[in-house]
Amino acid sequence: MRRASTPGNKYTPIRRCAGCGTRRPRTELLRIVRRPEGEIVFDPTGRLDGRGAHVCPDPACLERARKRGSIARSLHLEQGQYIPDPIWEALSAAAERRA
Ligand SMILES: [Zn+2]
């Protein structure tokens, strides 16, 4: 899944929002990553290793993704494992900045 980004390479991967299901260029979405060691982090750079989930920078999408547990599902979390509150706070703050 890793692609070297070279100058002039216009390839932008498309990812699906865990809230509304819209497909958008990855650069327009917020990324949440489950690190190889299991830690869950918000990834503002889009560069961290690990399994990622994506959501629109939109409070409505965040809310929906949170209620549906779709990010936890995309990250293949264990049952009973969930996205920690500080991650949601960081995502909301980022969504507000982008709005
Ligand atoms: Zn969305």
Tab-separated table of N, CA and C and ligand atoms in Angstrom:
chain	number	residue	atom	x	y	z
A	1	MET	N	0.819	-1.210	0.000
A	1	MET	CA	0.000	0.000	0.000
A	1	MET	C	0.851	1.258	0.000
A	2	ARG	N	2.139	1.092	0.181
A	2	ARG	CA	2.993	2.253	0.277
A	2	ARG	C	3.478	2.673	-1.102
A	3	ARG	N	3.458	3.936	-1.405
A	3	ARG	CA	3.895	4.423	-2.687
A	3	ARG	C	4.831	5.583	-2.420
A	4	ALA	N	5.953	5.567	-3.029
A	4	ALA	CA	6.875	6.693	-2.856
A	4	ALA	C	6.246	7.899	-3.535
A	5	SER	N	6.256	9.036	-2.883
A	5	SER	CA	5.712	10.201	-3.556
A	5	SER	C	6.862	10.977	-4.168
A	6	THR	N	6.826	11.060	-5.452
A	6	THR	CA	7.868	11.766	-6.174
A	6	THR	C	7.291	13.080	-6.664
A	7	PRO	N	8.105	14.089	-6.796
A	7	PRO	CA	7.576	15.383	-7.269
A	7	PRO	C	6.911	15.198	-8.625
A	8	GLY	N	5.760	15.783	-8.807
A	8	GLY	CA	5.072	15.683	-10.078
A	8	GLY	C	4.171	14.466	-10.155
A	9	ASN	N	4.218	13.624	-9.138
A	9	ASN	CA	3.318	12.473	-9.110
A	9	ASN	C	1.967	12.931	-8.566
A	10	LYS	N	0.947	12.932	-9.404
A	10	LYS	CA	-0.334	13.492	-8.989
A	10	LYS	C	-1.276	12.440	-8.409
A	11	TYR	N	-0.797	11.234	-8.285
A	11	TYR	CA	-1.642	10.168	-7.768
A	11	TYR	C	-2.068	10.464	-6.333
A	12	THR	N	-3.359	10.538	-6.107
A	12	THR	CA	-3.875	10.707	-4.753
A	12	THR	C	-4.834	9.570	-4.455
A	13	PRO	N	-4.546	8.781	-3.441
A	13	PRO	CA	-5.432	7.659	-3.144
A	13	PRO	C	-6.804	8.144	-2.697
A	14	ILE	N	-7.819	7.412	-3.053
A	14	ILE	CA	-9.186	7.720	-2.644
A	14	ILE	C	-9.529	6.851	-1.437
A	15	ARG	N	-10.121	7.474	-0.443
A	15	ARG	CA	-10.513	6.724	0.754
A	15	ARG	C	-11.971	7.013	1.074
A	16	ARG	N	-12.557	6.119	1.850
A	16	ARG	CA	-13.973	6.226	2.149
A	16	ARG	C	-14.151	6.766	3.559
A	17	CYS	N	-15.069	7.717	3.717
A	17	CYS	CA	-15.359	8.281	5.030
A	17	CYS	C	-16.120	7.251	5.869
A	18	ALA	N	-15.667	7.063	7.111
A	18	ALA	CA	-16.319	6.091	7.996
A	18	ALA	C	-17.665	6.614	8.493
A	19	GLY	N	-17.937	7.903	8.279
A	19	GLY	CA	-19.208	8.473	8.726
A	19	GLY	C	-20.267	8.398	7.640
A	20	CYS	N	-20.034	9.058	6.508
A	20	CYS	CA	-21.060	9.160	5.475
A	20	CYS	C	-20.831	8.207	4.306
A	21	GLY	N	-19.642	7.605	4.232
A	21	GLY	CA	-19.382	6.644	3.169
A	21	GLY	C	-18.956	7.262	1.843
A	22	THR	N	-18.830	8.594	1.806
A	22	THR	CA	-18.388	9.254	0.581
A	22	THR	C	-16.925	8.946	0.311
A	23	ARG	N	-16.595	8.748	-0.942
A	23	ARG	CA	-15.205	8.556	-1.317
A	23	ARG	C	-14.590	9.899	-1.684
A	24	ARG	N	-13.450	10.169	-1.084
A	24	ARG	CA	-12.782	11.446	-1.337
A	24	ARG	C	-11.286	11.225	-1.386
A	25	PRO	N	-10.559	12.171	-1.996
A	25	PRO	CA	-9.095	12.063	-1.952
A	25	PRO	C	-8.629	12.014	-0.508
A	26	ARG	N	-7.672	11.162	-0.255
A	26	ARG	CA	-7.201	10.951	1.106
A	26	ARG	C	-6.789	12.248	1.788
A	27	THR	N	-6.258	13.178	1.007
A	27	THR	CA	-5.768	14.429	1.577
A	27	THR	C	-6.894	15.299	2.142
A	28	GLU	N	-8.143	15.027	1.728
A	28	GLU	CA	-9.267	15.816	2.255
A	28	GLU	C	-9.853	15.220	3.522
A	29	LEU	N	-9.402	14.029	3.878
A	29	LEU	CA	-9.991	13.330	5.015
A	29	LEU	C	-9.061	13.351	6.226
A	30	LEU	N	-9.658	13.187	7.395
A	30	LEU	CA	-8.871	13.027	8.616
A	30	LEU	C	-8.540	11.541	8.756
A	31	ARG	N	-7.351	11.257	9.260
A	31	ARG	CA	-6.924	9.856	9.346
A	31	ARG	C	-6.687	9.445	10.795
A	32	ILE	N	-7.185	8.291	11.120
A	32	ILE	CA	-6.949	7.693	12.437
A	32	ILE	C	-6.188	6.396	12.169
A	33	VAL	N	-5.163	6.143	12.960
A	33	VAL	CA	-4.306	4.985	12.696
A	33	VAL	C	-4.218	4.095	13.921
A	34	ARG	N	-4.238	2.799	13.668
A	34	ARG	CA	-3.867	1.872	14.716
A	34	ARG	C	-2.417	1.476	14.454
A	35	ARG	N	-1.550	1.894	15.342
A	35	ARG	CA	-0.119	1.644	15.171
A	35	ARG	C	0.158	0.151	15.315
A	36	PRO	N	1.278	-0.280	14.718
A	36	PRO	CA	1.590	-1.720	14.778
A	36	PRO	C	1.614	-2.259	16.213
A	37	GLU	N	1.950	-1.405	17.170
A	37	GLU	CA	1.973	-1.869	18.568
A	37	GLU	C	0.600	-1.765	19.240
A	38	GLY	N	-0.413	-1.294	18.489
A	38	GLY	CA	-1.769	-1.323	19.003
A	38	GLY	C	-2.311	0.012	19.473
A	39	GLU	N	-1.454	1.017	19.564
A	39	GLU	CA	-1.904	2.328	20.021
A	39	GLU	C	-2.752	2.993	18.932
A	40	ILE	N	-3.787	3.728	19.356
A	40	ILE	CA	-4.634	4.421	18.395
A	40	ILE	C	-4.299	5.902	18.426
A	41	VAL	N	-4.029	6.453	17.280
A	41	VAL	CA	-3.626	7.857	17.217
A	41	VAL	C	-4.337	8.570	16.072
A	42	PHE	N	-4.488	9.872	16.235
A	42	PHE	CA	-4.918	10.737	15.147
A	42	PHE	C	-3.656	11.064	14.356
A	43	ASP	N	-3.754	10.962	13.061
A	43	ASP	CA	-2.573	11.143	12.218
A	43	ASP	C	-2.744	12.335	11.286
A	44	PRO	N	-2.389	13.530	11.754
A	44	PRO	CA	-2.605	14.718	10.921
A	44	PRO	C	-1.725	14.716	9.670
A	45	THR	N	-0.622	13.978	9.690
A	45	THR	CA	0.305	14.007	8.562
A	45	THR	C	-0.060	12.983	7.498
A	46	GLY	N	-0.849	11.960	7.874
A	46	GLY	CA	-1.192	10.902	6.931
A	46	GLY	C	-0.016	9.994	6.609
A	47	ARG	N	1.003	10.011	7.429
A	47	ARG	CA	2.213	9.269	7.097
A	47	ARG	C	2.548	8.132	8.048
A	48	LEU	N	1.784	7.994	9.102
A	48	LEU	CA	2.150	6.980	10.087
A	48	LEU	C	1.876	5.577	9.562
A	49	ASP	N	2.710	4.647	9.983
A	49	ASP	CA	2.493	3.246	9.654
A	49	ASP	C	1.335	2.703	10.466
A	50	GLY	N	0.662	1.759	9.913
A	50	GLY	CA	-0.419	1.118	10.649
A	50	GLY	C	-1.681	1.088	9.818
A	51	ARG	N	-2.702	0.482	10.372
A	51	ARG	CA	-3.984	0.397	9.681
A	51	ARG	C	-4.735	1.708	9.888
A	52	GLY	N	-5.243	2.279	8.826
A	52	GLY	CA	-5.877	3.590	8.927
A	52	GLY	C	-7.378	3.554	8.690
A	53	ALA	N	-8.070	4.524	9.269
A	53	ALA	CA	-9.476	4.763	8.969
A	53	ALA	C	-9.584	6.254	8.656
A	54	HIS	N	-10.597	6.603	7.878
A	54	HIS	CA	-10.699	7.986	7.410
A	54	HIS	C	-12.097	8.522	7.648
A	55	VAL	N	-12.159	9.831	7.868
A	55	VAL	CA	-13.454	10.462	8.064
A	55	VAL	C	-13.373	11.901	7.550
A	56	CYS	N	-14.490	12.409	7.017
A	56	CYS	CA	-14.530	13.790	6.542
A	56	CYS	C	-14.245	14.741	7.707
A	57	PRO	N	-13.633	15.882	7.432
A	57	PRO	CA	-13.429	16.886	8.474
A	57	PRO	C	-14.740	17.611	8.745
A	58	ASP	N	-15.719	16.861	9.193
A	58	ASP	CA	-17.062	17.383	9.381
A	58	ASP	C	-17.626	16.797	10.679
A	59	PRO	N	-18.042	17.659	11.601
A	59	PRO	CA	-18.537	17.166	12.895
A	59	PRO	C	-19.669	16.149	12.738
A	60	ALA	N	-20.502	16.301	11.718
A	60	ALA	CA	-21.615	15.365	11.512
A	60	ALA	C	-21.084	13.971	11.172
A	61	CYS	N	-20.027	13.920	10.371
A	61	CYS	CA	-19.439	12.631	10.004
A	61	CYS	C	-18.754	11.998	11.213
A	62	LEU	N	-18.084	12.813	12.008
A	62	LEU	CA	-17.424	12.298	13.211
A	62	LEU	C	-18.451	11.681	14.150
A	63	GLU	N	-19.528	12.408	14.335
A	63	GLU	CA	-20.597	11.950	15.218
A	63	GLU	C	-21.174	10.618	14.732
A	64	ARG	N	-21.422	10.557	13.443
A	64	ARG	CA	-22.002	9.357	12.879
A	64	ARG	C	-21.026	8.170	12.986
A	65	ALA	N	-19.765	8.448	12.678
A	65	ALA	CA	-18.755	7.385	12.758
A	65	ALA	C	-18.634	6.890	14.197
A	66	ARG	N	-18.749	7.824	15.136
A	66	ARG	CA	-18.623	7.460	16.543
A	66	ARG	C	-19.782	6.575	16.984
A	67	LYS	N	-20.996	6.978	16.601
A	67	LYS	CA	-22.181	6.200	16.976
A	67	LYS	C	-22.185	4.820	16.357
A	68	ARG	N	-21.746	4.746	15.115
A	68	ARG	CA	-21.789	3.464	14.411
A	68	ARG	C	-20.604	2.578	14.754
A	69	GLY	N	-19.595	3.159	15.385
A	69	GLY	CA	-18.402	2.367	15.689
A	69	GLY	C	-17.651	1.961	14.433
A	70	SER	N	-17.848	2.732	13.352
A	70	SER	CA	-17.277	2.287	12.082
A	70	SER	C	-15.766	2.476	12.011
A	71	ILE	N	-15.240	3.421	12.770
A	71	ILE	CA	-13.786	3.587	12.755
A	71	ILE	C	-13.130	2.416	13.478
A	72	ALA	N	-13.677	2.076	14.646
A	72	ALA	CA	-13.158	0.917	15.385
A	72	ALA	C	-13.190	-0.322	14.498
A	73	ARG	N	-14.256	-0.441	13.693
A	73	ARG	CA	-14.387	-1.600	12.813
A	73	ARG	C	-13.325	-1.560	11.711
A	74	SER	N	-13.135	-0.378	11.105
A	74	SER	CA	-12.123	-0.295	10.045
A	74	SER	C	-10.728	-0.586	10.581
A	75	LEU	N	-10.518	-0.242	11.832
A	75	LEU	CA	-9.187	-0.455	12.406
A	75	LEU	C	-9.023	-1.878	12.927
A	76	HIS	N	-10.086	-2.677	12.794
A	76	HIS	CA	-10.061	-4.067	13.279
A	76	HIS	C	-9.726	-4.138	14.764
A	77	LEU	N	-10.343	-3.270	15.543
A	77	LEU	CA	-10.119	-3.308	16.985
A	77	LEU	C	-10.766	-4.552	17.576
A	78	GLU	N	-10.214	-4.974	18.682
A	78	GLU	CA	-10.807	-6.103	19.402
A	78	GLU	C	-12.173	-5.678	19.917
A	79	GLN	N	-13.016	-6.665	20.176
A	79	GLN	CA	-14.313	-6.348	20.748
A	79	GLN	C	-14.118	-5.699	22.115
A	80	GLY	N	-14.854	-4.623	22.372
A	80	GLY	CA	-14.700	-3.935	23.647
A	80	GLY	C	-13.637	-2.857	23.601
A	81	GLN	N	-12.814	-2.878	22.568
A	81	GLN	CA	-11.826	-1.816	22.408
A	81	GLN	C	-12.507	-0.660	21.685
A	82	TYR	N	-12.129	0.529	22.004
A	82	TYR	CA	-12.807	1.664	21.385
A	82	TYR	C	-11.815	2.795	21.157
A	83	ILE	N	-12.263	3.785	20.400
A	83	ILE	CA	-11.419	4.950	20.121
A	83	ILE	C	-11.429	5.843	21.358
A	84	PRO	N	-10.272	6.141	21.938
A	84	PRO	CA	-10.238	6.953	23.166
A	84	PRO	C	-10.763	8.377	22.935
A	85	ASP	N	-11.358	8.939	23.983
A	85	ASP	CA	-11.915	10.293	23.897
A	85	ASP	C	-10.950	11.348	23.351
A	86	PRO	N	-9.699	11.354	23.800
A	86	PRO	CA	-8.799	12.403	23.290
A	86	PRO	C	-8.642	12.365	21.768
A	87	ILE	N	-8.818	11.183	21.187
A	87	ILE	CA	-8.736	11.080	19.725
A	87	ILE	C	-9.928	11.809	19.103
A	88	TRP	N	-11.110	11.573	19.665
A	88	TRP	CA	-12.303	12.268	19.144
A	88	TRP	C	-12.147	13.766	19.298
A	89	GLU	N	-11.577	14.175	20.430
A	89	GLU	CA	-11.390	15.619	20.646
A	89	GLU	C	-10.434	16.198	19.606
A	90	ALA	N	-9.359	15.464	19.349
A	90	ALA	CA	-8.389	15.940	18.339
A	90	ALA	C	-9.040	15.995	16.960
A	91	LEU	N	-9.877	15.014	16.658
A	91	LEU	CA	-10.553	14.989	15.355
A	91	LEU	C	-11.523	16.154	15.224
A	92	SER	N	-12.298	16.419	16.300
A	92	SER	CA	-13.247	17.538	16.250
A	92	SER	C	-12.515	18.856	16.076
A	93	ALA	N	-11.412	18.995	16.808
A	93	ALA	CA	-10.641	20.239	16.691
A	93	ALA	C	-10.127	20.400	15.265
A	94	ALA	N	-9.654	19.306	14.690
A	94	ALA	CA	-9.137	19.365	13.315
A	94	ALA	C	-10.264	19.675	12.335
A	95	ALA	N	-11.456	19.100	12.582
A	95	ALA	CA	-12.598	19.356	11.698
A	95	ALA	C	-12.986	20.827	11.758
A	96	GLU	N	-12.932	21.398	12.957
A	96	GLU	CA	-13.283	22.812	13.081
A	96	GLU	C	-12.280	23.708	12.379
A	97	ARG	N	-11.025	23.313	12.468
A	97	ARG	CA	-9.990	24.101	11.781
A	97	ARG	C	-10.181	24.073	10.283
A	98	ARG	N	-10.643	22.937	9.770
A	98	ARG	CA	-10.772	22.814	8.312
A	98	ARG	C	-12.053	23.456	7.796
A	99	ALA	N	-13.028	23.602	8.681
A	99	ALA	CA	-14.347	24.073	8.235
A	99	ALA	C	-14.270	25.527	7.762
B	1	ZN	ZN	-18.129	11.942	5.660
